[in-house]
Structures are given as C-alpha cells and as structure tokens.
Coordinates of N, CA, C and O in Angstrom, one line a residue:
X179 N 111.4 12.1 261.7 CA 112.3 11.2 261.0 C 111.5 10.2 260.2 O 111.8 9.9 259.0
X180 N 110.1 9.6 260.9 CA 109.7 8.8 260.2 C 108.9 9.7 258.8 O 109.1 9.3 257.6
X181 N 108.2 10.7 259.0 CA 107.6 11.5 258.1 C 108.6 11.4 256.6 O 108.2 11.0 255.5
X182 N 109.7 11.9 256.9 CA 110.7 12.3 256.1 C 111.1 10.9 255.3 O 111.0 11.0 254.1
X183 N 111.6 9.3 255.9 CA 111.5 8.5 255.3 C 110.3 8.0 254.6 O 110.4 7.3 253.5
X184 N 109.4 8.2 255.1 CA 107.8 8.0 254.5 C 107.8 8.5 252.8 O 107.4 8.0 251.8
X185 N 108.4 9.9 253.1 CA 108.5 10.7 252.0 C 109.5 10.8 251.0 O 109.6 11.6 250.0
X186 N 110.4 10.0 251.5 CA 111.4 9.5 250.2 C 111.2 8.6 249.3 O 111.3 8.6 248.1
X187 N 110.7 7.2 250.3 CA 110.1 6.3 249.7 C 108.9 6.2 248.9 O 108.7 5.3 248.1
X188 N 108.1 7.3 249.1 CA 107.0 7.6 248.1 C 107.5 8.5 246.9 O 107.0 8.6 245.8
X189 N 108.9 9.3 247.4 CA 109.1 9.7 246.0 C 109.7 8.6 245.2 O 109.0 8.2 244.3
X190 N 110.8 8.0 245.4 CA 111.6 7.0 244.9 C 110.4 5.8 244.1 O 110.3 5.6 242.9
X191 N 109.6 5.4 245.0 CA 108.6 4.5 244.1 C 108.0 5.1 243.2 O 108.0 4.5 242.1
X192 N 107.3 6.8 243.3 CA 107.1 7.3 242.2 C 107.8 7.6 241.2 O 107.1 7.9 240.2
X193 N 109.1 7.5 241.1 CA 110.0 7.7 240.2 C 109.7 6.1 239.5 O 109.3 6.0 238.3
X194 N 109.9 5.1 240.3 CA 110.3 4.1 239.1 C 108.6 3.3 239.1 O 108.6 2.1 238.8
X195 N 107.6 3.8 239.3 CA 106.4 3.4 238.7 C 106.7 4.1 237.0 O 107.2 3.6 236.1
X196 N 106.2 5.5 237.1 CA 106.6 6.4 236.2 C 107.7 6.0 235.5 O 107.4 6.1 234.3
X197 N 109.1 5.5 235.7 CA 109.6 4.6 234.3 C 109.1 3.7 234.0 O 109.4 3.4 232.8
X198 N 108.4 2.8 234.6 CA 108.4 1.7 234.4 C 107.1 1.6 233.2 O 107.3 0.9 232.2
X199 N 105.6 2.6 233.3 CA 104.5 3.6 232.4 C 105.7 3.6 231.3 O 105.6 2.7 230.5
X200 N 106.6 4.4 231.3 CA 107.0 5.4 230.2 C 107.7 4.1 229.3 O 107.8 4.1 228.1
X201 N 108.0 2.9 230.2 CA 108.6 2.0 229.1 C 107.8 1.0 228.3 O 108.2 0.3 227.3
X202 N 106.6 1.1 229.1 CA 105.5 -0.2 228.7 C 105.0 1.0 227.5 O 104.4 0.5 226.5
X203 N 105.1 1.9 227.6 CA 104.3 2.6 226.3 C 105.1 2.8 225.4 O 104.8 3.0 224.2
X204 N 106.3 2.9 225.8 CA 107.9 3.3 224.4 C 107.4 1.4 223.7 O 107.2 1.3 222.5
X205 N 107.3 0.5 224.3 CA 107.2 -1.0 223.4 C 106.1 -1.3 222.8 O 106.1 -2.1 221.9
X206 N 104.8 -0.5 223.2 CA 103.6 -0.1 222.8 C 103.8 0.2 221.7 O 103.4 -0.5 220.8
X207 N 104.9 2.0 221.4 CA 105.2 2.1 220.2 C 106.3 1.4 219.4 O 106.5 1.9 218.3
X208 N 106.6 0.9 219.6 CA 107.9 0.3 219.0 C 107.5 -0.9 218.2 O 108.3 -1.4 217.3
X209 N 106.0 -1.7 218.7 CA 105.5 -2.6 218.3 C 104.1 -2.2 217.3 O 103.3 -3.0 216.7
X210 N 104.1 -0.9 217.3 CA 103.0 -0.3 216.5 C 102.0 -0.7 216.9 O 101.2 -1.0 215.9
X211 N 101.4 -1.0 218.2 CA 99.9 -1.1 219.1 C 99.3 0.4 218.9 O 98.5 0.7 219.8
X212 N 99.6 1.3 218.2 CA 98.8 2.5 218.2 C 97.4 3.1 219.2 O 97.1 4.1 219.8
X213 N 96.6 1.6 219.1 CA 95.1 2.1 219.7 C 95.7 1.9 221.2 O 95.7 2.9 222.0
X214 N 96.3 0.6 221.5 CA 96.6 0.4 223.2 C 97.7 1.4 223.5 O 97.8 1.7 224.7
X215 N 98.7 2.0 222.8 CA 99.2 3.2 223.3 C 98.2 4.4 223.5 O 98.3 4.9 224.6
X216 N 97.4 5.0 222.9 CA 96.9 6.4 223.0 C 95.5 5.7 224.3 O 95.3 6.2 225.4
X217 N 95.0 4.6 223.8 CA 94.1 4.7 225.4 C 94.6 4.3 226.6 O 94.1 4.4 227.7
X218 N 95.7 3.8 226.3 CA 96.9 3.7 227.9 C 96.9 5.3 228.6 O 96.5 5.5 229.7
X219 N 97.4 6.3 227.6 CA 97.6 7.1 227.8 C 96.4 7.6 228.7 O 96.3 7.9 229.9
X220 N 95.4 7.5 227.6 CA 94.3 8.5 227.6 C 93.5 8.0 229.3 O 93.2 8.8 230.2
X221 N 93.3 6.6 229.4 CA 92.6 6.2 230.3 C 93.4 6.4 231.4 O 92.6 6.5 232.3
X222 N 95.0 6.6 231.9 CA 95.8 6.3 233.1 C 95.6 7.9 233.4 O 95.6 8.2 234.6
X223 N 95.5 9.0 232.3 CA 95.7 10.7 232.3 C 94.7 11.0 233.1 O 94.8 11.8 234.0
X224 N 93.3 10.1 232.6 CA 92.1 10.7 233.3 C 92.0 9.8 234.4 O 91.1 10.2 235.1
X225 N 92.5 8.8 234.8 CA 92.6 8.3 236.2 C 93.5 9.2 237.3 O 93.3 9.6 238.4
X226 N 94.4 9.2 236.3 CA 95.5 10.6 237.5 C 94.6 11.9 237.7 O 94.8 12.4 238.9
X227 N 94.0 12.5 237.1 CA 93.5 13.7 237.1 C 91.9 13.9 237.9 O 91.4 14.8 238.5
X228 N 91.3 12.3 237.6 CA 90.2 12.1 238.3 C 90.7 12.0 240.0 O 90.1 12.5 240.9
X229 N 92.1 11.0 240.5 CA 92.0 10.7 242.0 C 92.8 12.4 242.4 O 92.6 12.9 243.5
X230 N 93.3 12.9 241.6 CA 94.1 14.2 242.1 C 92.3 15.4 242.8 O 92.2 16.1 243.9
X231 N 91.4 15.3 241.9 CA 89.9 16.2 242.3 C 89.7 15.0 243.4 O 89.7 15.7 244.5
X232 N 89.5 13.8 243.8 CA 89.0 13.6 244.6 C 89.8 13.9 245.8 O 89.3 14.0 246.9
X233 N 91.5 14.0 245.5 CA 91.8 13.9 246.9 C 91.5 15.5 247.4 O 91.3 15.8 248.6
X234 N 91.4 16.3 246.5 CA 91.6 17.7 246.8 C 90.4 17.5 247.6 O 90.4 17.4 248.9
X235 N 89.2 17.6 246.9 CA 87.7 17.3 247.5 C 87.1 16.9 248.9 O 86.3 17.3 249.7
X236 N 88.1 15.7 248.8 CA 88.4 15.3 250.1 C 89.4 15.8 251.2 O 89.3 15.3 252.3
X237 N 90.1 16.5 251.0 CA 91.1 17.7 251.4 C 90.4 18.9 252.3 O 90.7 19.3 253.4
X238 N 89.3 19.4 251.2 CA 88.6 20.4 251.6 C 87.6 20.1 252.7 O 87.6 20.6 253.9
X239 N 87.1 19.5 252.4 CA 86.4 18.4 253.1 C 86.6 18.3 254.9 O 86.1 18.8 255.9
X240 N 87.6 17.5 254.6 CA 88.2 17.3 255.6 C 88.8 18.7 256.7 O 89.0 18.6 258.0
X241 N 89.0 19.8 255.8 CA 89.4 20.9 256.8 C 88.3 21.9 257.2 O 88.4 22.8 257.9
X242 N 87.5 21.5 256.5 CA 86.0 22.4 257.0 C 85.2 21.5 258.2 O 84.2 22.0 258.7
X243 N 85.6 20.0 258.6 CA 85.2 19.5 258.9 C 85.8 19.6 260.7 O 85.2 19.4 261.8
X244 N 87.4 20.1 260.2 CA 88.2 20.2 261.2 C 87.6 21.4 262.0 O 87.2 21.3 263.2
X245 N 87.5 22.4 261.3 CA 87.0 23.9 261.7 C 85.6 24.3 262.2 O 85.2 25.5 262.5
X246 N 85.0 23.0 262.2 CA 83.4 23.1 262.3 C 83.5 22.5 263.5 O 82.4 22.6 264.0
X247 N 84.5 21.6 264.5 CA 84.7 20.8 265.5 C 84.9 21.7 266.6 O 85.8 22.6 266.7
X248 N 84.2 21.5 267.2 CA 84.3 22.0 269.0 C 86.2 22.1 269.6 O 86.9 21.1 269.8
X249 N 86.5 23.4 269.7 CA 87.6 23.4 270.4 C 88.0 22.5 271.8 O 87.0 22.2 272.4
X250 N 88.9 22.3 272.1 CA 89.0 21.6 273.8 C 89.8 22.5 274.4 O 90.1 22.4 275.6

C-alpha cells in the first residue's frame, strides 16, 4: 500500500513540475527571450538525460553488486 501511494505521488508531482517547465517556457516565448528559452531547454534536456545514465549506471551497479554477495 505504501509502495503504491509512494508511486502516485511521484507521478502526480511529476505531472505538475512538467506543466509548470512547459509554462515558464510558453512566457519565455511569448516575451521573445529566445536565447533563455532554447538553453532552458537545452541545459534541463541534458540534465534529464545526464541523471537518467547515472541512475541506470548506478542500477547496474548496484545489481552486480547484489550477485557478487555471499548467499545466507
């Protein structure tokens, strides 16, 4: 039960971080900030895509780590 509420609430916050991005950048354009819209973009894209390889990394990591551990 608690897993499952864990996991709504991380969807739901991900939902309204993600509008909340999509609207700071819709005013970005709407005010013709051009350069602070495209490296908003650019720098948050490669921050998402940089913690997504670490978690994996750390994923892998982590289960070779598990498999290399003495059974009980």
């Amino acid at each position: 039960v608690l897993f499952r509420s864990l996991i709504g609430i991380g969807f739901a916050g991900s939902l309204t971080t993600f509008s909340t991005w999509i609207l700071e950048l819709l005013s970005l354009l709407q005010v013709g900030h051009w350069a602070s819209l495209f490296s908003q973009v650019l720098r948050d894209g490669s921050l998402g895509i940089s913690a997504l390889l670490l978690g994996t990394v750390l994923h892998r990591w982590l289960v070779r780590l598990k498999e290399q551990s003495p059974r009980r």
